[in-house]
Amino acid sequence: MDTHASTFPLIISVDDHTVEPPTVWQDRLPGKYRGTGPRIVRAPVKEMTFLGGRFKPVMGAPGDDGPVGDWWVYEDLRRPLTRLDTAVGYDRDEIRLEVITYEQMRPGSYDVPARLADMDVNHVQSALCFPTFPRFCGQTFTEAKDHELGLLCVRAYNDWMVEEWCGPEAHGRLIPLTLIPLWDPELAAEEVRRNAARGVRAVAFSEIPPYLGLPSVHTDDWNPFLAACDETGTVVAMHIGSSSRMPSTSADAPPAVGSTITFANCCFSMVDWLMSGKFEQFPNLRVMYAEGQIGWIPYILERADVVWEENRGWGGVADKVHRPPSELFAEHVYGCFFDDAFGLRNLDAIGLGNVLYETDYPHSDSTWPKSREVGEAQMGHLEPEVVERIVRRNAIELLGLTDDGLWDGPR
């Protein structure tokens, strides 16, 4: 691994992404489902827009004019691979919303040895990876018509994640993040326990479940799932966009508007959790916000404490939130960033133990291959032991890694 003369710690990234190989589900689903389960089809694009936080691609028919790309086909869903799924290696001004094929993406997006090589280039030791086709918390399978098939797809993804993506070839450097069947909290609890038994310590969840037509965290519906996470030490990981609705202001707002305010859903979600009573009900529960950045956190904690102190009598939380929200945050919530100089200047107001580092490989926001340089520039004012906590130690403790920063699950 390249460490040339730098004292910056080897990075443990808690938010990278995998682009699933074409055969993940075809290799694992029962034969009767292979014609309806997720599969790759090469076809032209007829139309594709991304406005108001909504991505709307339309697949053309064979022989139609238009750029050709690889599309995931699943029930009625047609979802293309795009340059935004895997943008590293391209100049920022060359990145467009366009369809691509597997041959047009960087192999590290889907191939383990290539990923490890790209991590070496970027001074990254270990990485936790969110999905692409299932979307950030498995919404693809939740929205499907056939939940029997959906459950098989969730389990197939998790088996691939644990056994192949994070398997022996990864040498402990890739950290598993699994999915749950969001439509059934009891089945979700079973899946958490199934994966925890093989060393998994992180599960993806929606930042704002009601946006997916699911119960909010203020209900008791999620308690079986939360109890399983509490008992197994499984971290609830929520990525921006895991509610299938990116923040925006209008139906015609350009993507730049939503990209600027991507933290907003994390902000709303965190207030939900802090005012839900779940952290007192499940004292070992931990949640993390991937790609939400951290600079916004101090004010929200200040405001939440004021509301709890002055308005809890009529605010509907006096009977379930018995401590200041900022105290609950300190024990249960983690913010993840890759480029937030303002947040790093306000660590005292956030909490050193609540901050994690990420590189967002291979997305267009990624700091690859300069994540070390970005970190050095933004953390140069901090003491080495503080940098070590942010870049490595907090992730090691949260995700149950070895002292060397590796996943010690099945080999």
Coordinates of C-alpha atoms in Angstrom, one line a residue:
M1 CA 0.0 0.0 0.0
D2 CA 1.2 3.5 -0.9
T3 CA 2.0 5.5 2.2
H4 CA 4.9 7.6 0.8
A5 CA 6.1 9.8 3.5
S6 CA 2.7 10.8 4.7
T7 CA 1.7 10.6 8.4
F8 CA -2.0 10.9 7.5
P9 CA -3.7 7.7 8.8
L10 CA -4.8 5.0 6.4
I11 CA -8.4 5.9 5.7
I12 CA -11.4 3.7 6.7
S13 CA -14.2 5.0 4.5
V14 CA -17.7 4.5 5.9
D15 CA -19.4 5.5 2.6
D16 CA -18.3 4.0 -0.7
H17 CA -20.4 2.2 -3.3
T18 CA -20.5 -1.0 -5.2
V19 CA -21.9 -1.4 -8.7
E20 CA -23.3 -5.0 -8.6
P21 CA -21.9 -7.4 -11.2
P22 CA -24.6 -8.5 -13.8
T23 CA -24.8 -12.0 -12.3
V24 CA -25.5 -11.2 -8.6
W25 CA -29.2 -12.3 -8.8
Q26 CA -29.1 -14.6 -11.8
D27 CA -26.5 -16.8 -10.0
R28 CA -28.5 -17.0 -6.8
L29 CA -32.3 -16.9 -7.5
P30 CA -34.3 -20.1 -8.0
G31 CA -34.7 -21.0 -11.6
K32 CA -38.3 -20.0 -11.8
Y33 CA -37.4 -16.4 -10.9
R34 CA -34.5 -15.8 -13.3
G35 CA -36.9 -14.5 -16.0
T36 CA -38.4 -11.9 -13.6
G37 CA -35.5 -11.3 -11.2
P38 CA -32.9 -8.6 -11.8
R39 CA -30.9 -9.0 -15.0
I40 CA -28.9 -6.9 -17.3
V41 CA -30.1 -5.9 -20.8
R42 CA -28.2 -3.8 -23.3
A43 CA -30.5 -1.2 -24.9
P44 CA -30.6 2.4 -26.1
V45 CA -32.0 5.2 -24.0
K46 CA -35.1 7.0 -25.3
E47 CA -35.3 9.7 -22.7
M48 CA -33.7 10.5 -19.4
T49 CA -34.2 13.4 -17.0
F50 CA -33.2 14.3 -13.5
L51 CA -35.3 17.3 -12.3
G52 CA -36.9 18.2 -9.0
G53 CA -35.0 15.4 -7.3
R54 CA -36.6 12.8 -9.6
F55 CA -34.7 10.4 -11.9
K56 CA -36.8 9.4 -14.9
P57 CA -35.2 7.1 -17.5
V58 CA -37.0 5.6 -20.5
M59 CA -35.6 2.6 -22.2
G60 CA -35.8 2.4 -26.0
A61 CA -36.5 -0.7 -28.1
P62 CA -33.7 -2.7 -29.8
G63 CA -32.7 -0.9 -33.0
D64 CA -33.9 2.5 -31.8
D65 CA -31.6 5.5 -32.2
G66 CA -29.9 6.8 -29.1
P67 CA -27.0 6.1 -26.8
V68 CA -26.7 2.4 -25.8
G69 CA -26.2 1.3 -22.2
D70 CA -26.6 -1.5 -19.8
W71 CA -30.0 -1.6 -18.0
W72 CA -31.2 -3.5 -15.0
V73 CA -34.6 -5.1 -15.8
Y74 CA -36.7 -6.3 -12.9
E75 CA -40.5 -6.8 -13.1
D76 CA -41.6 -3.5 -14.7
L77 CA -38.5 -1.6 -13.7
R78 CA -36.0 -0.4 -16.3
R79 CA -33.0 1.3 -14.6
P80 CA -29.9 2.1 -16.6
L81 CA -26.3 2.3 -15.4
T82 CA -25.2 5.9 -15.7
R83 CA -22.0 7.9 -15.5
L84 CA -23.2 9.3 -12.1
D85 CA -23.0 5.7 -10.8
T86 CA -19.3 5.5 -11.5
A87 CA -17.7 8.8 -12.3
V88 CA -14.2 8.5 -10.8
G89 CA -11.4 8.9 -13.3
Y90 CA -13.3 11.5 -15.4
D91 CA -12.8 15.2 -15.3
R92 CA -15.6 16.9 -13.4
D93 CA -16.7 18.9 -16.4
E94 CA -17.0 15.7 -18.5
I95 CA -19.4 14.0 -16.1
R96 CA -22.9 14.0 -17.6
L97 CA -26.2 12.2 -16.9
E98 CA -25.7 9.5 -19.6
V99 CA -26.1 5.8 -19.9
I100 CA -23.0 3.6 -19.9
T101 CA -22.1 -0.1 -20.2
Y102 CA -19.9 -2.1 -17.8
E103 CA -17.1 -1.8 -20.2
Q104 CA -17.3 2.0 -19.9
M105 CA -17.0 2.1 -16.1
R106 CA -13.9 1.9 -14.0
P107 CA -13.4 -1.8 -13.1
G108 CA -13.0 -1.0 -9.4
S109 CA -16.7 -0.2 -9.4
Y110 CA -17.6 -3.9 -9.5
D111 CA -14.4 -6.0 -9.3
V112 CA -12.8 -6.7 -6.0
P113 CA -9.1 -6.8 -7.0
A114 CA -9.6 -3.6 -9.0
R115 CA -11.3 -2.0 -6.1
L116 CA -8.5 -2.8 -3.7
A117 CA -6.0 -1.4 -6.2
D118 CA -8.0 1.9 -6.4
M119 CA -8.2 2.0 -2.6
D120 CA -4.4 1.7 -2.5
V121 CA -4.0 4.6 -4.8
N122 CA -6.3 6.6 -2.5
H123 CA -4.6 5.8 0.8
V124 CA -7.7 3.8 1.8
Q125 CA -7.4 0.7 3.9
S126 CA -11.0 -0.4 4.4
A127 CA -14.4 0.6 3.0
L128 CA -18.1 0.1 3.7
C129 CA -20.1 0.0 0.5
F130 CA -23.7 1.0 -0.2
P131 CA -25.6 -0.7 -3.1
T132 CA -26.5 0.7 -6.5
F133 CA -29.3 -1.2 -8.2
P134 CA -31.2 -2.0 -5.0
R135 CA -30.8 1.7 -4.1
F136 CA -29.4 2.9 -0.9
C137 CA -31.6 0.8 1.5
G138 CA -33.2 -1.8 -0.9
Q139 CA -36.1 0.4 -2.0
T140 CA -36.1 -1.4 -5.3
F141 CA -37.3 -4.6 -3.7
T142 CA -39.7 -2.9 -1.4
E143 CA -41.4 -1.2 -4.3
A144 CA -41.7 -4.4 -6.3
K145 CA -45.0 -6.3 -6.7
D146 CA -43.8 -9.8 -5.7
H147 CA -42.5 -9.6 -2.1
E148 CA -41.7 -13.3 -2.1
L149 CA -39.3 -12.7 -4.9
G150 CA -38.2 -9.4 -3.2
L151 CA -37.2 -11.3 -0.1
L152 CA -35.1 -13.7 -2.1
C153 CA -33.5 -10.8 -3.9
V154 CA -32.6 -9.2 -0.5
R155 CA -31.1 -12.4 0.8
A156 CA -29.2 -13.0 -2.5
Y157 CA -27.7 -9.5 -2.3
N158 CA -26.7 -10.1 1.3
D159 CA -25.1 -13.4 0.5
W160 CA -23.2 -11.9 -2.4
M161 CA -22.1 -8.9 -0.2
V162 CA -20.8 -11.2 2.6
E163 CA -19.5 -14.1 0.6
E164 CA -18.0 -12.5 -2.5
W165 CA -17.7 -8.7 -2.2
C166 CA -16.4 -9.0 1.3
G167 CA -15.1 -12.6 0.8
P168 CA -11.6 -14.0 1.1
E169 CA -10.4 -12.0 -2.0
A170 CA -11.0 -8.7 -0.1
H171 CA -8.6 -9.7 2.8
G172 CA -10.9 -8.0 5.3
R173 CA -10.6 -4.6 3.6
L174 CA -14.2 -4.5 2.4
I175 CA -16.8 -4.2 5.2
P176 CA -20.2 -5.7 4.7
L177 CA -23.4 -3.6 4.7
T178 CA -26.6 -5.6 4.2
L179 CA -30.2 -5.0 3.3
I180 CA -33.5 -5.9 5.0
P181 CA -37.1 -6.5 3.6
L182 CA -38.4 -3.1 4.6
W183 CA -42.0 -4.2 4.1
D184 CA -41.9 -6.6 7.1
P185 CA -40.1 -5.6 10.3
E186 CA -40.3 -9.2 11.7
L187 CA -38.6 -10.5 8.5
A188 CA -36.2 -7.6 8.8
A189 CA -35.2 -8.6 12.3
E190 CA -34.6 -12.2 11.1
E191 CA -32.3 -10.9 8.4
V192 CA -30.4 -8.7 10.8
R193 CA -29.8 -11.7 13.1
R194 CA -28.9 -14.0 10.1
N195 CA -26.2 -11.6 9.0
A196 CA -25.0 -10.7 12.5
A197 CA -24.3 -14.3 13.1
R198 CA -21.7 -14.2 10.2
G199 CA -20.1 -11.0 11.5
V200 CA -22.1 -8.2 9.8
R201 CA -22.4 -5.1 11.9
A202 CA -24.2 -2.6 9.6
V203 CA -27.6 -2.6 7.9
A204 CA -29.0 0.0 5.5
F205 CA -32.2 1.8 6.3
S206 CA -34.3 4.7 5.0
E207 CA -33.7 8.2 6.3
I208 CA -37.4 9.0 6.1
P209 CA -39.5 5.8 5.8
P210 CA -42.8 7.5 5.2
Y211 CA -41.5 8.8 1.9
L212 CA -41.5 5.1 0.9
G213 CA -45.0 4.6 2.2
L214 CA -43.7 2.9 5.3
P215 CA -44.3 3.7 9.0
S216 CA -42.3 6.4 10.7
V217 CA -39.8 5.8 13.5
H218 CA -42.4 7.4 15.9
T219 CA -44.5 4.3 15.7
D220 CA -43.8 0.9 17.3
D221 CA -43.9 -0.9 13.9
W222 CA -40.1 -0.9 13.6
N223 CA -39.5 -2.3 17.1
P224 CA -38.7 -5.9 16.1
F225 CA -36.1 -4.6 13.6
L226 CA -34.7 -2.1 16.1
A227 CA -34.6 -4.7 18.9
A228 CA -32.5 -7.0 16.6
C229 CA -30.1 -4.1 15.9
D230 CA -29.9 -3.3 19.6
E231 CA -29.2 -6.9 20.6
T232 CA -26.6 -7.6 17.9
G233 CA -24.7 -4.3 17.8
T234 CA -25.8 -3.7 14.2
V235 CA -25.5 -0.1 13.1
V236 CA -28.4 1.5 11.2
A237 CA -26.8 3.2 8.2
M238 CA -28.8 5.8 6.3
H239 CA -27.5 7.3 3.1
I240 CA -28.8 10.5 1.5
G241 CA -31.5 9.5 -1.0
S242 CA -32.5 6.4 1.0
S243 CA -36.0 7.7 1.0
S244 CA -36.2 7.8 -2.8
R245 CA -36.7 11.6 -2.6
M246 CA -33.8 13.9 -2.9
P247 CA -34.3 17.3 -1.4
S248 CA -35.4 19.9 -3.9
T249 CA -37.5 23.1 -4.1
S250 CA -39.6 22.6 -7.2
A251 CA -40.3 20.2 -10.0
D252 CA -38.1 22.1 -12.4
A253 CA -35.2 22.8 -10.1
P254 CA -32.0 21.7 -11.7
P255 CA -29.9 19.0 -10.0
A256 CA -27.5 21.6 -8.7
V257 CA -30.2 22.8 -6.2
G258 CA -30.7 19.3 -4.8
S259 CA -27.0 18.6 -4.7
T260 CA -26.4 21.7 -2.6
I261 CA -29.0 20.7 0.0
T262 CA -28.5 16.9 0.1
F263 CA -27.9 17.1 3.8
A264 CA -31.6 18.2 4.4
N265 CA -33.1 14.8 4.6
C266 CA -30.4 13.7 7.1
C267 CA -31.3 16.8 9.2
F268 CA -35.0 16.0 9.2
S269 CA -34.3 12.3 9.9
M270 CA -32.0 13.0 12.8
V271 CA -34.6 15.2 14.5
D272 CA -37.1 12.3 14.0
W273 CA -34.9 9.9 15.8
L274 CA -33.9 12.3 18.6
M275 CA -37.6 13.0 19.3
S276 CA -38.8 9.4 18.8
G277 CA -37.8 7.9 22.2
K278 CA -36.1 5.0 20.4
F279 CA -32.7 5.7 21.8
E280 CA -34.0 5.4 25.3
Q281 CA -36.1 2.3 24.4
F282 CA -33.1 0.6 22.7
P283 CA -30.0 1.9 24.6
N284 CA -27.5 0.0 22.4
L285 CA -28.9 1.4 19.1
R286 CA -26.6 3.4 16.9
V287 CA -27.4 5.2 13.6
M288 CA -25.1 6.9 11.1
Y289 CA -25.7 9.3 8.2
A290 CA -23.7 8.6 5.1
E291 CA -22.8 11.6 2.8
G292 CA -24.8 14.0 5.0
Q293 CA -21.7 16.0 6.0
I294 CA -21.5 17.5 9.5
G295 CA -21.4 21.3 9.5
W296 CA -25.2 21.6 10.0
I297 CA -25.3 19.5 13.1
P298 CA -24.5 22.0 15.9
Y299 CA -27.4 24.3 15.2
I300 CA -29.9 21.5 15.0
L301 CA -28.7 20.1 18.3
E302 CA -29.0 23.6 19.9
R303 CA -32.5 24.0 18.5
A304 CA -33.6 20.5 19.5
D305 CA -32.4 21.1 23.1
V306 CA -34.3 24.4 23.3
V307 CA -37.5 22.8 22.0
W308 CA -37.2 19.8 24.4
E309 CA -36.5 22.1 27.3
E310 CA -39.2 24.7 26.7
N311 CA -41.9 23.0 24.6
R312 CA -41.9 19.3 25.5
G313 CA -45.1 19.7 27.5
W314 CA -47.1 20.5 24.4
G315 CA -44.6 19.1 21.9
G316 CA -45.6 15.5 22.3
V317 CA -42.3 14.1 23.6
A318 CA -42.3 14.6 27.4
D319 CA -43.4 11.0 28.0
K320 CA -40.7 9.4 25.8
V321 CA -37.7 11.7 25.6
H322 CA -36.3 12.1 29.1
R323 CA -32.9 13.6 28.3
P324 CA -31.7 16.5 26.2
P325 CA -31.5 15.5 22.5
S326 CA -27.8 16.6 22.4
E327 CA -27.0 14.0 25.0
L328 CA -28.8 11.3 23.0
F329 CA -26.9 12.4 19.9
A330 CA -23.6 12.0 21.6
E331 CA -24.3 8.4 22.5
H332 CA -26.2 7.2 19.4
V333 CA -25.7 9.3 16.2
Y334 CA -22.7 9.5 13.8
G335 CA -22.3 12.0 11.0
C336 CA -20.2 11.1 8.0
F337 CA -18.3 13.6 5.8
F338 CA -15.8 13.7 2.9
D339 CA -15.5 17.5 2.4
D340 CA -16.6 19.7 5.2
A341 CA -14.0 22.2 6.4
F342 CA -16.7 24.2 8.3
G343 CA -17.7 21.1 10.3
L344 CA -14.1 20.3 11.2
R345 CA -13.7 23.8 12.6
N346 CA -16.7 23.1 14.9
L347 CA -15.8 19.6 16.2
D348 CA -16.3 20.7 19.8
A349 CA -20.0 21.5 19.1
I350 CA -20.5 18.2 17.3
G351 CA -18.4 15.7 19.3
L352 CA -15.1 14.1 18.2
G353 CA -16.5 10.7 18.8
N354 CA -19.4 11.2 16.5
V355 CA -17.6 12.0 13.2
L356 CA -16.6 9.5 10.5
Y357 CA -14.7 10.0 7.2
E358 CA -15.7 8.8 3.8
T359 CA -14.5 9.0 0.2
D360 CA -17.8 8.2 -1.8
Y361 CA -16.0 6.2 -4.4
P362 CA -17.0 5.9 -7.3
H363 CA -19.5 8.7 -7.4
S364 CA -19.1 12.1 -8.9
D365 CA -18.7 13.8 -5.5
S366 CA -15.9 11.4 -4.6
T367 CA -12.6 12.8 -3.4
W368 CA -10.8 9.8 -5.1
P369 CA -7.9 9.7 -5.8
K370 CA -7.0 12.6 -3.5
S371 CA -8.9 11.7 -0.4
R372 CA -5.7 11.9 1.7
E373 CA -4.8 15.3 0.3
V374 CA -8.3 16.6 1.0
G375 CA -8.1 15.2 4.5
E376 CA -4.7 16.7 5.1
A377 CA -5.8 20.1 3.9
Q378 CA -9.0 20.1 6.0
M379 CA -7.6 18.5 9.1
G380 CA -4.2 20.2 9.1
H381 CA -5.2 22.3 12.2
L382 CA -6.1 19.2 14.3
E383 CA -3.8 17.2 16.5
P384 CA -2.7 13.8 15.1
E385 CA -4.7 11.8 17.7
V386 CA -7.8 13.8 16.7
V387 CA -7.3 13.0 13.1
E388 CA -6.7 9.3 14.0
R389 CA -10.1 9.2 15.7
I390 CA -11.9 10.7 12.8
V391 CA -10.2 8.8 10.0
R392 CA -10.0 5.4 11.7
R393 CA -10.7 4.9 15.4
N394 CA -14.4 5.9 15.4
A395 CA -15.1 3.6 12.5
I396 CA -13.2 0.7 14.1
E397 CA -15.2 1.0 17.3
L398 CA -18.6 1.6 15.6
L399 CA -18.3 -1.2 13.1
G400 CA -16.5 -3.8 15.3
L401 CA -13.4 -3.9 13.2
T402 CA -10.1 -5.4 14.3
D403 CA -7.6 -3.0 15.9
D404 CA -5.8 -3.0 12.5
G405 CA -9.0 -1.7 10.8
L406 CA -10.1 -4.9 9.1
W407 CA -13.4 -6.8 9.0
D408 CA -12.9 -10.1 10.8
G409 CA -15.9 -11.9 9.5
P410 CA -16.1 -15.1 7.5
R411 CA -13.0 -15.9 5.4

